[in-house]
PDB file of C-alpha atoms in Angstrom:
ATOM      1  CA  MET A  80     227.449  96.745 102.381  1.00 64.00           C
ATOM      2  CA  THR A  81     225.542  96.566  99.077  1.00 68.00           C
ATOM      3  CA  LYS A  82     224.452  92.999  99.829  1.00 64.00           C
ATOM      4  CA  ILE A  83     223.191  94.056 103.258  1.00 67.00           C
ATOM      5  CA  LEU A  84     221.133  96.887 101.720  1.00 54.00           C
ATOM      6  CA  ALA A  85     219.704  94.479  99.138  1.00 53.00           C
ATOM      7  CA  VAL A  86     218.670  92.043 101.900  1.00 53.00           C
ATOM      8  CA  VAL A  87     217.123  94.862 103.947  1.00 54.00           C
ATOM      9  CA  ARG A  88     215.155  96.053 100.891  1.00 65.00           C
ATOM     10  CA  LEU A  89     213.872  92.530 100.286  1.00 56.00           C
ATOM     11  CA  LEU A  90     212.829  92.199 103.919  1.00 54.00           C
ATOM     12  CA  VAL A  91     211.004  95.538 103.824  1.00 51.00           C
ATOM     13  CA  LEU A  92     209.204  94.558 100.613  1.00 53.00           C
ATOM     14  CA  ALA A  93     208.245  91.207 102.117  1.00 53.00           C
ATOM     15  CA  ILE A  94     206.883  92.832 105.273  1.00 57.00           C
ATOM     16  CA  VAL A  95     204.917  95.441 103.317  1.00 48.00           C
ATOM     17  CA  GLY A  96     203.568  92.739 101.016  1.00 51.00           C
ATOM     18  CA  CYS A  97     202.402  90.639 103.970  1.00 47.00           C
ATOM     19  CA  CYS A  98     200.675  93.640 105.534  1.00 46.00           C
ATOM     20  CA  LEU A  99     198.870  94.477 102.297  1.00 44.00           C
ATOM     21  CA  ALA A 100     197.848  90.852 101.796  1.00 43.00           C
ATOM     22  CA  GLY A 101     196.631  90.697 105.399  1.00 44.00           C
ATOM     23  CA  SER A 102     194.428  93.751 104.991  1.00 42.00           C
ATOM     24  CA  ALA A 103     193.010  92.345 101.744  1.00 41.00           C
ATOM     25  CA  ALA A 104     192.225  89.073 103.542  1.00 39.00           C
ATOM     26  CA  ALA A 105     190.548  91.004 106.352  1.00 41.00           C
ATOM     27  CA  ARG A 106     188.455  92.906 103.806  1.00 43.00           C
ATOM     28  CA  GLU A 107     187.416  89.673 102.106  1.00 40.00           C
ATOM     29  CA  SER A 108     186.439  88.079 105.419  1.00 44.00           C
ATOM     30  CA  ARG A 109     184.079  91.010 106.064  1.00 58.00           C
ATOM     31  CA  GLU A 110     182.348  90.646 102.711  1.00 78.00           C
ATOM     32  CA  ILE A 111     178.732  89.787 103.218  1.00 90.00           C
ATOM     33  CA  GLY A 112     176.949  87.225 101.143  1.00 95.00           C
ATOM     34  CA  SER A 113     173.237  87.263 100.508  1.00 95.00           C
ATOM     35  CA  ILE A 114     170.246  85.024 100.994  1.00 96.00           C
ATOM     36  CA  ALA A 115     166.946  85.119  99.125  1.00 96.00           C
ATOM     37  CA  LEU A 116     163.791  85.680 101.118  1.00 95.00           C
ATOM     38  CA  GLY A 117     162.554  82.254 100.017  1.00 95.00           C
ATOM     39  CA  GLU A 118     165.689  80.559 101.397  1.00 97.00           C
ATOM     40  CA  LEU A 119     165.136  81.869 104.927  1.00 97.00           C
ATOM     41  CA  PRO A 120     163.603  79.638 107.573  1.00 98.00           C
ATOM     42  CA  PRO A 121     159.871  80.368 108.014  1.00 98.00           C
ATOM     43  CA  GLU A 122     160.519  81.871 111.450  1.00 98.00           C
ATOM     44  CA  ALA A 123     162.855  84.465 109.886  1.00 98.00           C
ATOM     45  CA  VAL A 124     160.219  85.396 107.288  1.00 97.00           C
ATOM     46  CA  HIS A 125     157.728  85.834 110.131  1.00 97.00           C
ATOM     47  CA  THR A 126     160.209  88.001 112.098  1.00 97.00           C
ATOM     48  CA  LEU A 127     160.793  90.177 109.027  1.00 95.00           C
ATOM     49  CA  ARG A 128     157.026  90.633 108.737  1.00 95.00           C
ATOM     50  CA  LEU A 129     156.863  91.659 112.423  1.00 96.00           C
ATOM     51  CA  ILE A 130     159.689  94.166 111.915  1.00 95.00           C
ATOM     52  CA  ARG A 131     157.815  95.786 109.041  1.00 92.00           C
ATOM     53  CA  GLN A 132     154.589  96.067 111.002  1.00 93.00           C
ATOM     54  CA  GLY A 133     156.300  97.260 114.174  1.00 92.00           C
ATOM     55  CA  GLY A 134     155.673  94.166 116.317  1.00 95.00           C
ATOM     56  CA  PRO A 135     154.552  92.699 118.607  1.00 95.00           C
ATOM     57  CA  PHE A 136     157.833  90.875 119.195  1.00 96.00           C
ATOM     58  CA  PRO A 137     158.369  87.690 121.229  1.00 92.00           C
ATOM     59  CA  TYR A 138     161.129  89.332 123.315  1.00 94.00           C
ATOM     60  CA  PRO A 139     159.986  92.953 123.716  1.00 93.00           C
ATOM     61  CA  HIS A 140     162.865  93.887 126.034  1.00 94.00           C
ATOM     62  CA  LYS A 141     165.467  92.655 123.543  1.00 95.00           C
ATOM     63  CA  ASP A 142     163.872  92.879 120.086  1.00 96.00           C
ATOM     64  CA  GLY A 143     164.490  96.274 118.543  1.00 94.00           C
ATOM     65  CA  SER A 144     167.498  97.006 120.740  1.00 95.00           C
ATOM     66  CA  VAL A 145     170.602  98.614 119.261  1.00 95.00           C
ATOM     67  CA  PHE A 146     173.037  96.211 117.622  1.00 96.00           C
ATOM     68  CA  GLY A 147     176.529  97.600 118.210  1.00 95.00           C
ATOM     69  CA  ASN A 148     178.348  95.895 115.291  1.00 96.00           C
ATOM     70  CA  PHE A 149     181.442  95.813 117.533  1.00 95.00           C
ATOM     71  CA  GLU A 150     183.081  93.084 115.435  1.00 93.00           C
ATOM     72  CA  LYS A 151     182.508  95.243 112.329  1.00 95.00           C
ATOM     73  CA  ARG A 152     180.999  92.387 110.338  1.00 96.00           C
ATOM     74  CA  LEU A 153     178.328  94.694 108.889  1.00 96.00           C
ATOM     75  CA  PRO A 154     179.062  97.879 106.955  1.00 94.00           C
ATOM     76  CA  LEU A 155     180.240 100.591 109.321  1.00 94.00           C
ATOM     77  CA  GLN A 156     177.493 102.986 110.398  1.00 93.00           C
ATOM     78  CA  PRO A 157     176.945 105.317 113.355  1.00 93.00           C
ATOM     79  CA  ARG A 158     175.846 103.733 116.636  1.00 92.00           C
ATOM     80  CA  GLY A 159     172.087 103.209 116.685  1.00 92.00           C
ATOM     81  CA  TYR A 160     171.845 102.552 112.939  1.00 93.00           C
ATOM     82  CA  TYR A 161     171.380  98.786 113.407  1.00 95.00           C
ATOM     83  CA  ARG A 162     168.639  97.076 115.468  1.00 95.00           C
ATOM     84  CA  GLU A 163     168.445  93.376 116.284  1.00 96.00           C
ATOM     85  CA  TYR A 164     165.459  91.028 116.361  1.00 97.00           C
ATOM     86  CA  THR A 165     165.132  87.436 117.536  1.00 98.00           C
ATOM     87  CA  VAL A 166     164.341  84.698 115.037  1.00 98.00           C
ATOM     88  CA  PRO A 167     162.862  81.907 117.183  1.00 96.00           C
ATOM     89  CA  THR A 168     164.414  78.467 116.882  1.00 96.00           C
ATOM     90  CA  PRO A 169     161.924  75.574 117.098  1.00 95.00           C
ATOM     91  CA  GLY A 170     162.554  73.405 120.138  1.00 94.00           C
ATOM     92  CA  ARG A 171     164.566  76.057 122.012  1.00 93.00           C
ATOM     93  CA  ARG A 172     163.277  77.666 125.188  1.00 91.00           C
ATOM     94  CA  ASP A 173     165.783  80.524 125.037  1.00 94.00           C
ATOM     95  CA  ARG A 174     166.313  83.080 122.272  1.00 93.00           C
ATOM     96  CA  GLY A 175     168.692  80.807 120.372  1.00 95.00           C
ATOM     97  CA  ALA A 176     171.342  82.098 117.965  1.00 97.00           C
ATOM     98  CA  ARG A 177     169.276  83.295 115.026  1.00 98.00           C
ATOM     99  CA  ARG A 178     168.693  87.026 114.470  1.00 98.00           C
ATOM    100  CA  ILE A 179     167.733  89.580 111.888  1.00 98.00           C
ATOM    101  CA  VAL A 180     169.628  92.842 112.080  1.00 97.00           C
ATOM    102  CA  ALA A 181     167.929  95.771 110.393  1.00 96.00           C
ATOM    103  CA  GLY A 182     169.646  98.941 109.271  1.00 93.00           C
ATOM    104  CA  SER A 183     167.637 102.124 109.585  1.00 82.00           C
ATOM    105  CA  GLY A 184     168.037 104.326 106.556  1.00 57.00           C
ATOM    106  CA  ARG A 185     166.933 107.187 108.805  1.00 52.00           C
ATOM    107  CA  ALA A 186     166.787 107.432 112.555  1.00 46.00           C
ATOM    108  CA  GLY A 187     164.251 104.916 113.831  1.00 51.00           C
ATOM    109  CA  ASP A 188     162.883 104.050 110.387  1.00 55.00           C
ATOM    110  CA  VAL A 189     163.757 100.351 110.447  1.00 58.00           C
ATOM    111  CA  ALA A 190     160.470  99.175 108.925  1.00 55.00           C
ATOM    112  CA  ARG A 191     161.092 100.981 105.641  1.00 55.00           C
ATOM    113  CA  SER A 192     164.856 100.621 105.417  1.00 60.00           C
ATOM    114  CA  GLY A 193     165.008  97.558 103.182  1.00 64.00           C
ATOM    115  CA  GLU A 194     168.419  96.727 104.684  1.00 91.00           C
ATOM    116  CA  TYR A 195     168.077  93.450 106.548  1.00 96.00           C
ATOM    117  CA  TYR A 196     170.734  90.907 107.506  1.00 97.00           C
ATOM    118  CA  TYR A 197     170.243  87.329 108.725  1.00 98.00           C
ATOM    119  CA  THR A 198     172.588  85.475 111.064  1.00 98.00           C
ATOM    120  CA  ALA A 199     172.065  81.868 112.110  1.00 97.00           C
ATOM    121  CA  ASP A 200     175.196  81.770 114.280  1.00 97.00           C
ATOM    122  CA  HIS A 201     174.786  84.648 116.739  1.00 96.00           C
ATOM    123  CA  TYR A 202     176.595  87.343 114.719  1.00 96.00           C
ATOM    124  CA  LEU A 203     179.573  85.266 113.554  1.00 96.00           C
ATOM    125  CA  SER A 204     178.422  85.647 109.965  1.00 96.00           C
ATOM    126  CA  PHE A 205     175.752  87.618 108.154  1.00 97.00           C
ATOM    127  CA  ARG A 206     173.926  87.414 104.856  1.00 97.00           C
ATOM    128  CA  ARG A 207     171.983  90.318 103.445  1.00 96.00           C
ATOM    129  CA  ILE A 208     168.376  89.379 102.764  1.00 96.00           C
ATOM    130  CA  ARG A 209     167.420  89.708  99.079  1.00 94.00           C
ATOM    131  CA  GLU A 210     163.736  90.276  98.655  1.00 82.00           C
ATOM    132  CA  GLN A 211     163.769  90.208  94.878  1.00 75.00           C
ATOM    133  CA  PRO A 212     164.681  86.996  93.005  1.00 61.00           C
TER     134      PRO A 212
END
């Protein structure tokens, strides 16, 4: 009986340890790197400039729309906090995969938020844009 209890305890510890390690791995996978403004493609720099001046945007029906963050790859915020903008890809006729997602520090105040994220792979990964060196 004592051996059975010891084995059960070990199994419980192993399961708990795996769960804790799994949640740590999930946290690490959501960590967001950064990219300097000067490392962005020129089209992304141009899009950032358009965001700050309020447009005009190349896709007015899509640019500025709410980004839902359904995959939770960006820090969790209330719905409507994030807006997405197209970063044109040279040679593509469609919108391509590149975007800037802007967080609004206050409702609708995207231009002054200073919280901008770049994705080159249609929201699979993000890097926060650093404007200072």
